[in-house]
PDB file of C-alpha atoms in Angstrom:
ATOM      1  CA  UNK A 148      60.142  -0.154 -49.072  1.00  0.00           C
ATOM      2  CA  UNK A 149      57.097  -0.605 -46.959  1.00  0.00           C
ATOM      3  CA  UNK A 150      54.514   2.472 -47.499  1.00  0.00           C
ATOM      4  CA  UNK A 151      51.352   2.855 -45.325  1.00  0.00           C
ATOM      5  CA  UNK A 152      48.590   4.618 -47.183  1.00  0.00           C
ATOM      6  CA  UNK A 153      46.293   7.102 -45.214  1.00  0.00           C
ATOM      7  CA  UNK A 154      43.833   9.616 -46.339  1.00  0.00           C
ATOM      8  CA  UNK A 155      45.108  13.216 -45.911  1.00  0.00           C
ATOM      9  CA  UNK A 156      42.000  14.281 -44.105  1.00  0.00           C
ATOM     10  CA  UNK A 157      38.552  13.284 -42.592  1.00  0.00           C
ATOM     11  CA  UNK A 158      35.846  15.649 -41.920  1.00  0.00           C
ATOM     12  CA  UNK A 159      33.076  14.831 -39.188  1.00  0.00           C
ATOM     13  CA  UNK A 160      30.508  16.547 -37.382  1.00  0.00           C
ATOM     14  CA  UNK A 161      30.521  16.721 -33.811  1.00  0.00           C
ATOM     15  CA  UNK A 162      28.889  13.823 -32.392  1.00  0.00           C
ATOM     16  CA  UNK A 163      29.498  11.532 -35.196  1.00  0.00           C
ATOM     17  CA  UNK A 164      31.780   8.799 -35.976  1.00  0.00           C
ATOM     18  CA  UNK A 165      35.427   9.268 -37.635  1.00  0.00           C
ATOM     19  CA  UNK A 166      37.072   6.278 -39.386  1.00  0.00           C
ATOM     20  CA  UNK A 167      40.547   6.727 -40.273  1.00  0.00           C
ATOM     21  CA  UNK A 168      42.114   4.097 -42.461  1.00  0.00           C
ATOM     22  CA  UNK A 169      45.816   2.751 -43.075  1.00  0.00           C
ATOM     23  CA  UNK A 170      46.325   0.472 -46.019  1.00  0.00           C
ATOM     24  CA  UNK A 171      49.108  -1.755 -47.227  1.00  0.00           C
ATOM     25  CA  UNK A 172      49.166  -5.010 -48.825  1.00  0.00           C
ATOM     26  CA  UNK A 173      50.666  -6.957 -46.046  1.00  0.00           C
ATOM     27  CA  UNK A 174      49.330  -4.994 -43.079  1.00  0.00           C
ATOM     28  CA  UNK A 175      47.501  -8.130 -42.089  1.00  0.00           C
ATOM     29  CA  UNK A 176      50.839  -9.786 -40.900  1.00  0.00           C
ATOM     30  CA  UNK A 177      51.724  -6.623 -39.055  1.00  0.00           C
ATOM     31  CA  UNK A 178      50.929  -5.227 -35.765  1.00  0.00           C
ATOM     32  CA  UNK A 179      49.658  -1.630 -36.261  1.00  0.00           C
ATOM     33  CA  UNK A 180      49.820   1.385 -33.678  1.00  0.00           C
ATOM     34  CA  UNK A 181      48.353   4.705 -33.895  1.00  0.00           C
ATOM     35  CA  UNK A 182      49.275   8.171 -32.505  1.00  0.00           C
ATOM     36  CA  UNK A 183      47.345  11.353 -31.908  1.00  0.00           C
ATOM     37  CA  UNK A 184      49.044  14.509 -32.412  1.00  0.00           C
ATOM     38  CA  UNK A 185      47.453  17.770 -31.412  1.00  0.00           C
ATOM     39  CA  UNK A 186      48.967  21.170 -32.941  1.00  0.00           C
ATOM     40  CA  UNK A 187      52.196  22.019 -31.126  1.00  0.00           C
ATOM     41  CA  UNK A 188      52.365  18.996 -28.978  1.00  0.00           C
ATOM     42  CA  UNK A 189      54.113  15.526 -29.082  1.00  0.00           C
ATOM     43  CA  UNK A 190      52.455  12.358 -30.289  1.00  0.00           C
ATOM     44  CA  UNK A 191      50.508  10.204 -28.155  1.00  0.00           C
ATOM     45  CA  UNK A 192      49.950   6.652 -28.305  1.00  0.00           C
ATOM     46  CA  UNK A 193      46.201   6.003 -28.773  1.00  0.00           C
ATOM     47  CA  UNK A 194      45.921   2.338 -30.220  1.00  0.00           C
ATOM     48  CA  UNK A 195      48.426  -0.477 -30.080  1.00  0.00           C
ATOM     49  CA  UNK A 196      48.493  -3.947 -31.422  1.00  0.00           C
ATOM     50  CA  UNK A 197      45.830  -3.254 -33.801  1.00  0.00           C
ATOM     51  CA  UNK A 198      42.859  -2.862 -31.073  1.00  0.00           C
ATOM     52  CA  UNK A 199      44.361  -2.487 -27.793  1.00  0.00           C
ATOM     53  CA  UNK A 200      43.814   0.977 -25.951  1.00  0.00           C
ATOM     54  CA  UNK A 201      46.423   2.243 -23.567  1.00  0.00           C
ATOM     55  CA  UNK A 202      45.212   3.386 -20.029  1.00  0.00           C
ATOM     56  CA  UNK A 203      43.794   6.820 -20.144  1.00  0.00           C
ATOM     57  CA  UNK A 204      42.454   6.727 -23.791  1.00  0.00           C
ATOM     58  CA  UNK A 205      38.719   6.972 -23.875  1.00  0.00           C
ATOM     59  CA  UNK A 206      36.691   3.972 -24.937  1.00  0.00           C
ATOM     60  CA  UNK A 207      35.226   6.102 -27.869  1.00  0.00           C
ATOM     61  CA  UNK A 208      38.640   5.144 -29.606  1.00  0.00           C
ATOM     62  CA  UNK A 209      38.840   1.713 -31.201  1.00  0.00           C
ATOM     63  CA  UNK A 210      40.784  -0.031 -33.593  1.00  0.00           C
ATOM     64  CA  UNK A 211      40.449  -2.937 -35.963  1.00  0.00           C
ATOM     65  CA  UNK A 212      41.978  -4.459 -39.016  1.00  0.00           C
ATOM     66  CA  UNK A 213      40.666  -6.512 -42.024  1.00  0.00           C
ATOM     67  CA  UNK A 214      42.304  -7.537 -45.264  1.00  0.00           C
ATOM     68  CA  UNK A 215      44.829  -4.863 -46.373  1.00  0.00           C
ATOM     69  CA  UNK A 216      43.256  -2.065 -44.129  1.00  0.00           C
ATOM     70  CA  UNK A 217      43.626  -1.157 -40.491  1.00  0.00           C
ATOM     71  CA  UNK A 218      41.221   1.471 -39.142  1.00  0.00           C
ATOM     72  CA  UNK A 219      40.915   3.710 -36.069  1.00  0.00           C
ATOM     73  CA  UNK A 220      37.441   4.564 -35.152  1.00  0.00           C
ATOM     74  CA  UNK A 221      36.396   7.444 -33.037  1.00  0.00           C
ATOM     75  CA  UNK A 222      32.764   7.589 -31.967  1.00  0.00           C
ATOM     76  CA  UNK A 223      31.025  10.553 -30.356  1.00  0.00           C
ATOM     77  CA  UNK A 224      33.598  12.872 -31.628  1.00  0.00           C
ATOM     78  CA  UNK A 225      34.144  16.216 -30.117  1.00  0.00           C
ATOM     79  CA  UNK A 226      36.420  19.240 -30.791  1.00  0.00           C
ATOM     80  CA  UNK A 227      39.171  17.802 -28.607  1.00  0.00           C
ATOM     81  CA  UNK A 228      39.576  15.034 -31.049  1.00  0.00           C
ATOM     82  CA  UNK A 229      40.690  17.243 -33.775  1.00  0.00           C
ATOM     83  CA  UNK A 230      44.433  16.306 -34.581  1.00  0.00           C
ATOM     84  CA  UNK A 231      46.524  14.705 -36.775  1.00  0.00           C
ATOM     85  CA  UNK A 232      46.461  10.557 -36.615  1.00  0.00           C
ATOM     86  CA  UNK A 233      49.337   8.499 -37.722  1.00  0.00           C
ATOM     87  CA  UNK A 234      49.327   4.585 -38.214  1.00  0.00           C
ATOM     88  CA  UNK A 235      52.941   2.975 -37.620  1.00  0.00           C
ATOM     89  CA  UNK A 236      54.120  -0.692 -38.218  1.00  0.00           C
ATOM     90  CA  UNK A 237      57.490  -2.216 -37.910  1.00  0.00           C
ATOM     91  CA  UNK A 238      59.002  -4.339 -40.746  1.00  0.00           C
ATOM     92  CA  UNK A 239      62.002  -6.410 -40.530  1.00  0.00           C
ATOM     93  CA  UNK A 240      63.453  -4.745 -43.730  1.00  0.00           C
ATOM     94  CA  UNK A 241      62.028  -1.113 -43.326  1.00  0.00           C
ATOM     95  CA  UNK A 242      62.212  -0.896 -39.757  1.00  0.00           C
ATOM     96  CA  UNK A 243      59.603   1.514 -38.382  1.00  0.00           C
ATOM     97  CA  UNK A 244      57.178   3.119 -40.781  1.00  0.00           C
ATOM     98  CA  UNK A 245      54.836   5.713 -40.344  1.00  0.00           C
ATOM     99  CA  UNK A 246      51.816   6.548 -42.535  1.00  0.00           C
ATOM    100  CA  UNK A 247      51.739  10.065 -43.928  1.00  0.00           C
ATOM    101  CA  UNK A 248      49.000  11.047 -41.283  1.00  0.00           C
ATOM    102  CA  UNK A 249      45.326  11.859 -41.406  1.00  0.00           C
ATOM    103  CA  UNK A 250      43.881  15.230 -40.115  1.00  0.00           C
ATOM    104  CA  UNK A 251      40.788  14.790 -38.336  1.00  0.00           C
ATOM    105  CA  UNK A 252      38.527  18.059 -38.903  1.00  0.00           C
ATOM    106  CA  UNK A 253      35.628  18.597 -36.669  1.00  0.00           C
ATOM    107  CA  UNK A 254      32.925  20.613 -38.643  1.00  0.00           C
TER     108      UNK A 254
ATOM    109  CA  UNK B 109      55.266   9.199 -13.886  1.00  0.00           C
ATOM    110  CA  UNK B 110      57.379   8.718 -17.105  1.00  0.00           C
ATOM    111  CA  UNK B 111      59.285  11.912 -18.210  1.00  0.00           C
ATOM    112  CA  UNK B 112      61.318  12.253 -21.159  1.00  0.00           C
ATOM    113  CA  UNK B 113      62.922  15.703 -21.619  1.00  0.00           C
ATOM    114  CA  UNK B 114      64.981  16.564 -24.887  1.00  0.00           C
ATOM    115  CA  UNK B 115      67.677  19.095 -25.102  1.00  0.00           C
ATOM    116  CA  UNK B 116      70.544  20.158 -27.198  1.00  0.00           C
ATOM    117  CA  UNK B 117      68.725  21.448 -30.246  1.00  0.00           C
ATOM    118  CA  UNK B 118      69.381  24.758 -32.015  1.00  0.00           C
ATOM    119  CA  UNK B 119      70.708  26.604 -34.978  1.00  0.00           C
ATOM    120  CA  UNK B 120      73.761  24.808 -36.963  1.00  0.00           C
ATOM    121  CA  UNK B 121      75.210  25.339 -40.316  1.00  0.00           C
ATOM    122  CA  UNK B 122      75.169  22.915 -43.015  1.00  0.00           C
ATOM    123  CA  UNK B 123      78.021  20.408 -42.404  1.00  0.00           C
ATOM    124  CA  UNK B 124      77.867  21.003 -38.680  1.00  0.00           C
ATOM    125  CA  UNK B 125      77.447  18.911 -35.889  1.00  0.00           C
ATOM    126  CA  UNK B 126      75.047  18.740 -32.773  1.00  0.00           C
ATOM    127  CA  UNK B 127      74.460  16.274 -30.066  1.00  0.00           C
ATOM    128  CA  UNK B 128      70.906  15.866 -28.765  1.00  0.00           C
ATOM    129  CA  UNK B 129      70.109  14.409 -25.215  1.00  0.00           C
ATOM    130  CA  UNK B 130      67.088  12.843 -23.700  1.00  0.00           C
ATOM    131  CA  UNK B 131      66.829  12.662 -20.003  1.00  0.00           C
ATOM    132  CA  UNK B 132      64.480   9.948 -18.664  1.00  0.00           C
ATOM    133  CA  UNK B 133      62.765   9.667 -15.296  1.00  0.00           C
ATOM    134  CA  UNK B 134      59.889   7.766 -13.872  1.00  0.00           C
ATOM    135  CA  UNK B 135      60.649   4.482 -15.009  1.00  0.00           C
ATOM    136  CA  UNK B 136      63.687   1.993 -15.039  1.00  0.00           C
ATOM    137  CA  UNK B 137      65.610   3.367 -17.880  1.00  0.00           C
ATOM    138  CA  UNK B 138      68.084   0.546 -18.561  1.00  0.00           C
ATOM    139  CA  UNK B 139      65.095  -2.005 -19.122  1.00  0.00           C
ATOM    140  CA  UNK B 140      63.674  -0.167 -22.130  1.00  0.00           C
ATOM    141  CA  UNK B 141      64.731   0.209 -25.602  1.00  0.00           C
ATOM    142  CA  UNK B 142      64.657   3.885 -26.778  1.00  0.00           C
ATOM    143  CA  UNK B 143      64.064   5.589 -30.254  1.00  0.00           C
ATOM    144  CA  UNK B 144      64.405   8.956 -31.882  1.00  0.00           C
ATOM    145  CA  UNK B 145      61.764  10.160 -34.392  1.00  0.00           C
ATOM    146  CA  UNK B 146      61.769  13.659 -36.227  1.00  0.00           C
ATOM    147  CA  UNK B 147      59.182  15.780 -37.806  1.00  0.00           C
ATOM    148  CA  UNK B 148      60.095  18.280 -40.286  1.00  0.00           C
ATOM    149  CA  UNK B 149      58.207  21.577 -40.302  1.00  0.00           C
ATOM    150  CA  UNK B 150      54.674  20.897 -41.561  1.00  0.00           C
ATOM    151  CA  UNK B 151      55.526  17.354 -42.378  1.00  0.00           C
ATOM    152  CA  UNK B 152      54.703  13.822 -40.905  1.00  0.00           C
ATOM    153  CA  UNK B 153      56.532  11.644 -38.381  1.00  0.00           C
ATOM    154  CA  UNK B 154      59.879   9.966 -39.790  1.00  0.00           C
ATOM    155  CA  UNK B 155      61.685   7.298 -37.569  1.00  0.00           C
ATOM    156  CA  UNK B 156      65.376   8.124 -37.057  1.00  0.00           C
ATOM    157  CA  UNK B 157      67.068   5.640 -34.865  1.00  0.00           C
ATOM    158  CA  UNK B 158      66.628   2.918 -32.347  1.00  0.00           C
ATOM    159  CA  UNK B 159      68.903   1.498 -29.413  1.00  0.00           C
ATOM    160  CA  UNK B 160      68.347  -1.564 -27.285  1.00  0.00           C
ATOM    161  CA  UNK B 161      68.209  -1.698 -23.431  1.00  0.00           C
ATOM    162  CA  UNK B 162      71.927  -2.360 -23.047  1.00  0.00           C
ATOM    163  CA  UNK B 163      73.051  -0.153 -25.879  1.00  0.00           C
ATOM    164  CA  UNK B 164      74.356  -3.385 -27.683  1.00  0.00           C
ATOM    165  CA  UNK B 165      72.315  -3.086 -30.759  1.00  0.00           C
ATOM    166  CA  UNK B 166      71.483   0.092 -32.803  1.00  0.00           C
ATOM    167  CA  UNK B 167      69.836   0.760 -36.254  1.00  0.00           C
ATOM    168  CA  UNK B 168      68.979   3.836 -38.059  1.00  0.00           C
ATOM    169  CA  UNK B 169      67.200   5.047 -41.017  1.00  0.00           C
ATOM    170  CA  UNK B 170      68.975   4.990 -44.411  1.00  0.00           C
ATOM    171  CA  UNK B 171      68.549   8.923 -44.511  1.00  0.00           C
ATOM    172  CA  UNK B 172      70.807   9.295 -41.436  1.00  0.00           C
ATOM    173  CA  UNK B 173      72.856   6.257 -41.691  1.00  0.00           C
ATOM    174  CA  UNK B 174      76.544   7.252 -41.514  1.00  0.00           C
ATOM    175  CA  UNK B 175      75.932  10.485 -40.208  1.00  0.00           C
ATOM    176  CA  UNK B 176      73.835  10.127 -36.903  1.00  0.00           C
ATOM    177  CA  UNK B 177      74.812   7.890 -34.302  1.00  0.00           C
ATOM    178  CA  UNK B 178      72.526   6.989 -31.295  1.00  0.00           C
ATOM    179  CA  UNK B 179      73.728   5.964 -27.709  1.00  0.00           C
ATOM    180  CA  UNK B 180      72.720   5.711 -24.162  1.00  0.00           C
ATOM    181  CA  UNK B 181      74.273   6.083 -20.681  1.00  0.00           C
ATOM    182  CA  UNK B 182      72.154   3.795 -18.453  1.00  0.00           C
ATOM    183  CA  UNK B 183      73.975   5.043 -15.181  1.00  0.00           C
ATOM    184  CA  UNK B 184      72.555   8.532 -16.153  1.00  0.00           C
ATOM    185  CA  UNK B 185      69.185   7.618 -17.529  1.00  0.00           C
ATOM    186  CA  UNK B 186      70.182   9.481 -20.700  1.00  0.00           C
ATOM    187  CA  UNK B 187      69.758   8.897 -24.572  1.00  0.00           C
ATOM    188  CA  UNK B 188      71.842  10.716 -26.965  1.00  0.00           C
ATOM    189  CA  UNK B 189      71.802  11.434 -30.664  1.00  0.00           C
ATOM    190  CA  UNK B 190      75.085  12.540 -32.164  1.00  0.00           C
ATOM    191  CA  UNK B 191      74.397  14.352 -35.575  1.00  0.00           C
ATOM    192  CA  UNK B 192      77.234  14.949 -37.865  1.00  0.00           C
ATOM    193  CA  UNK B 193      77.346  16.475 -41.533  1.00  0.00           C
ATOM    194  CA  UNK B 194      74.049  18.104 -41.078  1.00  0.00           C
ATOM    195  CA  UNK B 195      72.001  19.214 -44.067  1.00  0.00           C
ATOM    196  CA  UNK B 196      69.098  21.484 -44.638  1.00  0.00           C
ATOM    197  CA  UNK B 197      66.834  18.619 -44.778  1.00  0.00           C
ATOM    198  CA  UNK B 198      67.724  17.358 -41.150  1.00  0.00           C
ATOM    199  CA  UNK B 199      65.901  20.488 -39.921  1.00  0.00           C
ATOM    200  CA  UNK B 200      62.871  19.179 -37.877  1.00  0.00           C
ATOM    201  CA  UNK B 201      61.671  18.785 -34.390  1.00  0.00           C
ATOM    202  CA  UNK B 202      63.326  15.580 -32.793  1.00  0.00           C
ATOM    203  CA  UNK B 203      61.584  13.512 -30.335  1.00  0.00           C
ATOM    204  CA  UNK B 204      62.641  10.897 -28.152  1.00  0.00           C
ATOM    205  CA  UNK B 205      60.326   8.042 -27.188  1.00  0.00           C
ATOM    206  CA  UNK B 206      60.389   4.737 -25.327  1.00  0.00           C
ATOM    207  CA  UNK B 207      59.683   1.200 -26.608  1.00  0.00           C
ATOM    208  CA  UNK B 208      59.501  -1.926 -24.633  1.00  0.00           C
ATOM    209  CA  UNK B 209      62.041  -3.690 -26.919  1.00  0.00           C
ATOM    210  CA  UNK B 210      63.312  -3.314 -30.495  1.00  0.00           C
ATOM    211  CA  UNK B 211      60.689  -4.692 -33.012  1.00  0.00           C
ATOM    212  CA  UNK B 212      57.046  -4.671 -33.300  1.00  0.00           C
ATOM    213  CA  UNK B 213      56.404  -2.766 -29.826  1.00  0.00           C
ATOM    214  CA  UNK B 214      54.656   0.746 -29.841  1.00  0.00           C
ATOM    215  CA  UNK B 215      56.230   3.853 -28.945  1.00  0.00           C
ATOM    216  CA  UNK B 216      54.417   4.351 -25.703  1.00  0.00           C
ATOM    217  CA  UNK B 217      55.729   7.492 -24.185  1.00  0.00           C
ATOM    218  CA  UNK B 218      57.240  10.753 -26.223  1.00  0.00           C
ATOM    219  CA  UNK B 219      59.102  13.660 -25.062  1.00  0.00           C
ATOM    220  CA  UNK B 220      58.047  16.966 -26.063  1.00  0.00           C
ATOM    221  CA  UNK B 221      60.841  17.511 -28.505  1.00  0.00           C
ATOM    222  CA  UNK B 222      63.941  19.784 -29.401  1.00  0.00           C
ATOM    223  CA  UNK B 223      64.038  21.764 -32.503  1.00  0.00           C
ATOM    224  CA  UNK B 224      67.168  21.157 -34.804  1.00  0.00           C
ATOM    225  CA  UNK B 225      67.474  24.191 -37.558  1.00  0.00           C
ATOM    226  CA  UNK B 226      70.190  23.627 -40.102  1.00  0.00           C
ATOM    227  CA  UNK B 227      70.742  26.736 -42.258  1.00  0.00           C
ATOM    228  CA  UNK B 228      73.599  29.098 -43.204  1.00  0.00           C
TER     229      UNK B 228
END
């Protein structure tokens, strides 16, 4: 089955940059989407098709993909960015797959 | 404004059944595929089921296949999840989400979820 590997947590100081990775051997052939989930809230789409940003999402959020790794980068991090972030792909045999999630901790 | 409102969750005994609903508004429901995603307490997101815009095609995760059935009523703009033979590990928050078409599209809007607890 298809497994997306994310680090459990990323710690970042306010004003700095957080980079959340999502790894899989064949991720280069997949479209990667990213969701933000704050405590007690539903997930929100923050990036789709690797690097497209939905309307209403600040341009501090950006997406990229290279080799076996997709990444969500948040610049000028503030306390409001503290959340769990999930990557997700669709695979013809595994259907919809989520990574295990990365908790972004703002120090 | 797109709105998705889940209902029907609650406490059910192992082996029991429950039907979840997701009432949609703010968009043309009949032109979008829809999906269910669940999240066990303290755990990550797990995809459950998807249905295309007309309801003619459905698919489910292996963990629920044969027990859960997704359906929709486009005349009522409502999505359903019939859950049978419930087990303790089905305990989770269940979210409905919109997806443009079945496939590599993102889940662009989510409801607030409804909690299902399976316990004796």
